[in-house]
Coordinates of C-alpha atoms in Angstrom, one line a residue:
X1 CA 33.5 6.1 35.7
X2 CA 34.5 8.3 32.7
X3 CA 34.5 5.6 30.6
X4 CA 30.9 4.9 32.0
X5 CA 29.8 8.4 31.6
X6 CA 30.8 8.5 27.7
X7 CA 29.2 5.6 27.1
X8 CA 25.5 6.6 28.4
X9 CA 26.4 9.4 26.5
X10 CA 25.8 7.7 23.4
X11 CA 23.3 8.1 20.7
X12 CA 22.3 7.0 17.5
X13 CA 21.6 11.2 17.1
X14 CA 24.9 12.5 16.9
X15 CA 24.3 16.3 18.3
X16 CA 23.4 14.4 22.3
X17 CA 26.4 12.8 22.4
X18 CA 28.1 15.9 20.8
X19 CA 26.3 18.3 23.2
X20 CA 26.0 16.7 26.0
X21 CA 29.7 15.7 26.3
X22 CA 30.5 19.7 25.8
X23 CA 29.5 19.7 28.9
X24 CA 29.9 16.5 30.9
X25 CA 33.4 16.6 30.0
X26 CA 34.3 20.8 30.1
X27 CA 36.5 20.1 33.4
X28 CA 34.1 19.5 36.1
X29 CA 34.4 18.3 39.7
X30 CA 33.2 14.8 39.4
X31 CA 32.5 15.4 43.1
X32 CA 29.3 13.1 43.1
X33 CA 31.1 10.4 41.6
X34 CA 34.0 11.1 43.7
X35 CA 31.3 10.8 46.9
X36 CA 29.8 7.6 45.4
X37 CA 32.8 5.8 45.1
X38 CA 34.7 6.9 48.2
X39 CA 31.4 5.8 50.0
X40 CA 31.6 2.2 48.1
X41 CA 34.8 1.7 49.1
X42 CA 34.2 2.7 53.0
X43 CA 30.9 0.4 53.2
X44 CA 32.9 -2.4 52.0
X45 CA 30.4 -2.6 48.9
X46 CA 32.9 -3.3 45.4
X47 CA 29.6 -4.2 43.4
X48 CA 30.3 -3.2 39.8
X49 CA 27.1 -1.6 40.0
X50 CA 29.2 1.2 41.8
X51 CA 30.6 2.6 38.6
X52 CA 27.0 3.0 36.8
X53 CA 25.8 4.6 39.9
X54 CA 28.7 7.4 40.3
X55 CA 28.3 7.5 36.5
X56 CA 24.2 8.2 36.6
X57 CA 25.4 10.7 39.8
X58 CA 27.1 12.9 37.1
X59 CA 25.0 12.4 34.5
X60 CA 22.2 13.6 36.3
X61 CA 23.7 16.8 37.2
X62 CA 24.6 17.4 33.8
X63 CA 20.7 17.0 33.2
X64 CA 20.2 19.9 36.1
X65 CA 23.1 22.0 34.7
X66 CA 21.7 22.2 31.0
X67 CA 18.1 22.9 32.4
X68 CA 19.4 25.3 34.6
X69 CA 21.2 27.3 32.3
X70 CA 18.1 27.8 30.0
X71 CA 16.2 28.9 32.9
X72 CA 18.5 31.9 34.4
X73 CA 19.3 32.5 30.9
X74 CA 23.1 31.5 31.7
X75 CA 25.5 32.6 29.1
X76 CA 29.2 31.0 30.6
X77 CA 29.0 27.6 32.1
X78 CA 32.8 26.2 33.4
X79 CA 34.3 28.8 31.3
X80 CA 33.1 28.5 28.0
X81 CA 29.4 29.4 26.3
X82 CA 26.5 27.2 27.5
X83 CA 24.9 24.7 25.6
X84 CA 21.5 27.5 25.0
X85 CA 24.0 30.1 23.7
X86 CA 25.6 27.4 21.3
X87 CA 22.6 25.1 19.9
X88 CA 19.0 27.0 21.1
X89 CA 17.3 26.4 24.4
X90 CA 15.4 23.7 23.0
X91 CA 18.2 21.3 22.0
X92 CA 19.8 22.3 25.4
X93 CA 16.7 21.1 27.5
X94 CA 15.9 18.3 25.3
X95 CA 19.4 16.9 25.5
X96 CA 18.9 17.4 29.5
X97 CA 15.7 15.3 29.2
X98 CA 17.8 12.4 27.7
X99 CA 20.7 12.6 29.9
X100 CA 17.5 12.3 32.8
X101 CA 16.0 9.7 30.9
X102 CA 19.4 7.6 30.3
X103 CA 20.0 8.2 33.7
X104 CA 16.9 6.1 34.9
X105 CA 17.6 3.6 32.5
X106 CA 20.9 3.2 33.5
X107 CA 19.7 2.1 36.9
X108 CA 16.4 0.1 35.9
X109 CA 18.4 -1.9 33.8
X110 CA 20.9 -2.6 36.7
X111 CA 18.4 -4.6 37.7
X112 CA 18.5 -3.3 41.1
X113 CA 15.0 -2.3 42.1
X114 CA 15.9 -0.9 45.6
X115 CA 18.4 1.5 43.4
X116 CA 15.8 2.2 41.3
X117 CA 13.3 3.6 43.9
X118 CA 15.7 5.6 45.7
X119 CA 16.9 7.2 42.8
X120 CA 12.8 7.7 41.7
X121 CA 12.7 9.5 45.1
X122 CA 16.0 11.5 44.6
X123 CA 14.6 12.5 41.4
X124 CA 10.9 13.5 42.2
X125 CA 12.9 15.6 45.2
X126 CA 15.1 17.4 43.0
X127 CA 12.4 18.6 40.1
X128 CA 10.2 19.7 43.5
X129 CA 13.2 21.7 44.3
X130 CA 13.8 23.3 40.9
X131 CA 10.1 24.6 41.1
X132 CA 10.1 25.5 44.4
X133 CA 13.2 28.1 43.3
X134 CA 11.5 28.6 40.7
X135 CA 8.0 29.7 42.3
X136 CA 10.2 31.7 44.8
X137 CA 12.7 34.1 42.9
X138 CA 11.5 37.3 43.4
X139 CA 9.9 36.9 46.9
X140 CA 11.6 39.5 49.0
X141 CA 10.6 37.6 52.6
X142 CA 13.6 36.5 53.9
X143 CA 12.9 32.7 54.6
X144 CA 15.1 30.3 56.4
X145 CA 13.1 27.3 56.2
X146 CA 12.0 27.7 53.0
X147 CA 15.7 28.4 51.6
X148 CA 16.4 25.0 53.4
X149 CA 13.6 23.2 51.5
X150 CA 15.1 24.1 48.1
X151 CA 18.7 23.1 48.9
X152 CA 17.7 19.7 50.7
X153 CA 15.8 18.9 47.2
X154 CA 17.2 20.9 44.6
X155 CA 21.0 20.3 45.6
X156 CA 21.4 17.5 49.0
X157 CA 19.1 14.8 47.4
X158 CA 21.5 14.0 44.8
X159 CA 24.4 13.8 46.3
X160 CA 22.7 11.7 49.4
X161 CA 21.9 9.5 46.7
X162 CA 25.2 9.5 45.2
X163 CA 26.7 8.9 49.3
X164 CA 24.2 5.8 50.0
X165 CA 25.4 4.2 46.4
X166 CA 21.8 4.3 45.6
X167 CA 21.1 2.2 49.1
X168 CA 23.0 -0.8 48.2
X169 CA 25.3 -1.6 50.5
X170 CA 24.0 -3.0 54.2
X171 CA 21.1 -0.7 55.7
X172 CA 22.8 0.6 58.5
X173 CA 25.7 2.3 56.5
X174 CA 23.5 2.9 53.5
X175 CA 21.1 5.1 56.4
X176 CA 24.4 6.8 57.0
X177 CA 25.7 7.7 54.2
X178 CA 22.4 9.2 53.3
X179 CA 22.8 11.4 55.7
X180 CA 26.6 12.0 55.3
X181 CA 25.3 13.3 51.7
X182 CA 22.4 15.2 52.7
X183 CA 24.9 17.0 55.2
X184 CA 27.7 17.6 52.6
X185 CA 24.9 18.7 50.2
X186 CA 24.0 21.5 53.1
X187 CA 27.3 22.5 53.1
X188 CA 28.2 22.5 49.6
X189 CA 25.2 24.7 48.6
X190 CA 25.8 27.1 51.3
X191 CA 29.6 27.7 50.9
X192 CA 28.5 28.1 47.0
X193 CA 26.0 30.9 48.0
X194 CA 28.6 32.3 50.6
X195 CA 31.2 32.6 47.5
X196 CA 28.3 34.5 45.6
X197 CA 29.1 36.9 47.9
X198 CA 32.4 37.1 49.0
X199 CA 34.0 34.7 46.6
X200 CA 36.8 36.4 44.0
X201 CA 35.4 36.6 40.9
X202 CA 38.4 35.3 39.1
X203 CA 38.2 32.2 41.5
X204 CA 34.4 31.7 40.8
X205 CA 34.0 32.5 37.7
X206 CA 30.3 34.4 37.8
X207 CA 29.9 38.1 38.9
X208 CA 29.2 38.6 42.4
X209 CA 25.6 39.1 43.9
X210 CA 24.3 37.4 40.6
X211 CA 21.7 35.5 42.7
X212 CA 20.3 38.2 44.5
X213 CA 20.2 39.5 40.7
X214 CA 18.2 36.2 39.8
X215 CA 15.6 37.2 42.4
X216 CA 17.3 34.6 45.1
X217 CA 17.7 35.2 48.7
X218 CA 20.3 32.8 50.0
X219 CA 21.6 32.1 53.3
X220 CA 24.1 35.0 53.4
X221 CA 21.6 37.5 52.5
X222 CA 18.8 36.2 54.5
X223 CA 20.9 35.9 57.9
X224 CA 22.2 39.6 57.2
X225 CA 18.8 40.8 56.8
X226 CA 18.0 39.2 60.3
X227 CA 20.3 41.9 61.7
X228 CA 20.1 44.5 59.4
X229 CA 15.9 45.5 58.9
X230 CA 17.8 48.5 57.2
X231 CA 18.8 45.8 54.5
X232 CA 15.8 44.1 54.4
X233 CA 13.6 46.8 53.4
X234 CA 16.5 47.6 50.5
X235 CA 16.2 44.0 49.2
X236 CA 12.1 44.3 49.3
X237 CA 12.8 47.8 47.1
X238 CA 15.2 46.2 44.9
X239 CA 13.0 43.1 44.3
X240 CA 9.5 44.7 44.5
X241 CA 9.1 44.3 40.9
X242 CA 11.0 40.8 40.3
X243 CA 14.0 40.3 38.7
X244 CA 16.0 41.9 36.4
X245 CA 16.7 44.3 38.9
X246 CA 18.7 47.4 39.0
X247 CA 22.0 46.8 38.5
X248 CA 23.7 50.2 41.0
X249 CA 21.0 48.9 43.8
X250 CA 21.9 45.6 43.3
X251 CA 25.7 46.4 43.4
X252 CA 25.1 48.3 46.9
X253 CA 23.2 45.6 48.1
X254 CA 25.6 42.7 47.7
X255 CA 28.3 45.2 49.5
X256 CA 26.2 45.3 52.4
X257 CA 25.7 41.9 52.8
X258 CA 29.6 41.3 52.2
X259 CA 30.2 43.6 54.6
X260 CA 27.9 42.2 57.0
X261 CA 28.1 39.2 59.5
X262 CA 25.8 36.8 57.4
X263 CA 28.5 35.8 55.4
X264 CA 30.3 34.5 58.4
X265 CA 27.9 33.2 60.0
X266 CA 26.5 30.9 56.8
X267 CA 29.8 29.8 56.2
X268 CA 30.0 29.0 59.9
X269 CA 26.2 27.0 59.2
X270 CA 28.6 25.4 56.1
X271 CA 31.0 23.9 58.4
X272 CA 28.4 22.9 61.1
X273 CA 27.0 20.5 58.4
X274 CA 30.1 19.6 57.9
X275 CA 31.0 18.4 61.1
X276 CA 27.3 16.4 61.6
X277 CA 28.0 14.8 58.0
X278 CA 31.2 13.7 59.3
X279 CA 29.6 12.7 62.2
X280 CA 27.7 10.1 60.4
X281 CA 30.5 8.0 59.3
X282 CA 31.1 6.5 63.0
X283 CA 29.1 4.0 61.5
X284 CA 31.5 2.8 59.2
X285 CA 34.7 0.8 60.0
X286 CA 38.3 2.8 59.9
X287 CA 39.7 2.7 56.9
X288 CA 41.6 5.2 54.3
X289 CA 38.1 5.8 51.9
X290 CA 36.2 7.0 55.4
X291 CA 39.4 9.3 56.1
X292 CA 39.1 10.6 52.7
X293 CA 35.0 11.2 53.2
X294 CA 36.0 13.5 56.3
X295 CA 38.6 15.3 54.8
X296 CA 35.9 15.9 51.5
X297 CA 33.6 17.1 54.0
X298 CA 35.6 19.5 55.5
X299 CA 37.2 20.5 52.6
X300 CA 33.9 21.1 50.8
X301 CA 32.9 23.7 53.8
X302 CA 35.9 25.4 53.1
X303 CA 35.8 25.8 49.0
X304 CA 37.2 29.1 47.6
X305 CA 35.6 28.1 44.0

């Protein structure tokens, strides 16, 4: 898959491949490919085609990562300067935009139009979810459902992509490893946004409370504001005039909600998703490759970084 990666990398202009690769190859998880080729290898499906898809899977979310980064104005990205800090913000977004457009081609050229819709889907999903954040930061409202429509789209739609190997393999276990992904996606985003609060900085490697500090309310936050009004009316104070926001409030803010039950209870929401994503795979026949799928699904409830 690495080898795969590198290779869509490529340019004939010599700063993509040079900037891009900073950051596709810095030390990252590889979980989506990790989830696309576990997946494969439980549905039975050994296509080739497997490799370009886990490949596209990371590609992608290099694409989200440089975009991102010019966005918040992020300054440290897997422990050394983003791509903005080192080349502008218009070479970092620009080089996102190829690694998007690669991406597609990756898969059109596959030949595999069924792959090539679901990915168009994935895609229109996740840009909707970048705006939706986006339009939001700022908004003091504590939202459930509306945090839930930015996670399913900005963060789940990938990786249910990634878990259905683009819908290749037979319907019924491409259906359920859809929703295996969009599951593990639920879980993943939220135990991310629990460790924004409770995580050890060292361990995490961003200050804590940074996205109530980007004008975010996430699931920690929003559940401790359920049983706190106290805290609610804080956060509207803090936020009343959109982010940057004072730092000291801030601060006593993030201790609060720390302090408070919502972190337990969205990392207990984590592992719920958990459980129903590993729920999914009864669909699938036993094998090591569905044994490793559970254990990634717990395991991702559970992360400490």
């Amino acid at each position: 898959m690495d080898a795969r990666l590198e290779q869509l990398l490529q340019s004939s202009i010599a700063i993509i491949p040079e900037l891009g690769g900073k950051l596709a190859f810095a030390g990252g998880k590889r979980f989506r490919p990790l989830v696309t080729l576990l997946a494969a290898r439980a549905a039975g499906f050994i296509d080739p085609v497997r490799i370009t898809i886990a490949a596209v899977g990371e590609l992608l979310h290099t694409a989200t990562l440089l975009h991102d980064d010019v966005i918040d104005g992020g300054e440290f990205r897997r422990g050394r300067p983003t791509a903005r800090l080192q080349y502008g913000n218009g070479m970092a977004v620009l080089t996102g935009d190829f690694c998007l457009a690669r991406a597609m081609q990756a898969i059109a050229y596959s030949g595999r139009l069924h792959a090539v819709q679901t990915l168009s889907d994935a895609v229109t999903r996740m840009a909707e979810g970048e705006v939706a954040q986006l339009e939001i930061a700022g908004d003091a409202a504590p939202d459930k459902a509306r945090y839930y429509l930015v996670i399913e789209r900005k963060t789940a739609a990938l990786i249910a992509w990634c878990a259905s190997v683009g819908g290749l393999p037979a319907p019924e276990r491409s259906v359920a490893l859809h929703r295996y992904g969009l599951e593990i996606g639920y879980a993943f985003q939220i135990a991310d946004d629990v460790l924004d609060y409770a995580g050890d900085p060292h361990d995490t490697g961003k200050t804590r409370g940074q996205d109530l500090r980007d004008g975010k309310l996430t699931l920690p936050l929003i559940l401790a504001c359920e049983r706190d009004p106290g805290l609610q009316r804080a956060v509207h104070q803090l936020l009343a005039h959109g982010p940057p926001v004072d730092g000291e409030a801030a601060e006593a803010i993030v201790a609060r909600v720390a302090a408070s039950p919502g972190v337990e209870l969205a990392a207990r929401a984590a592992e719920t998703h958990a459980e129903t994503a590993v729920a999914q795979l009864a669909e699938l026949p036993p094998s090591s490759a569905r044994d490793a799928l559970v254990e990634l699904a717990r395991s991702v409830s559970r992360r400490v970084s």
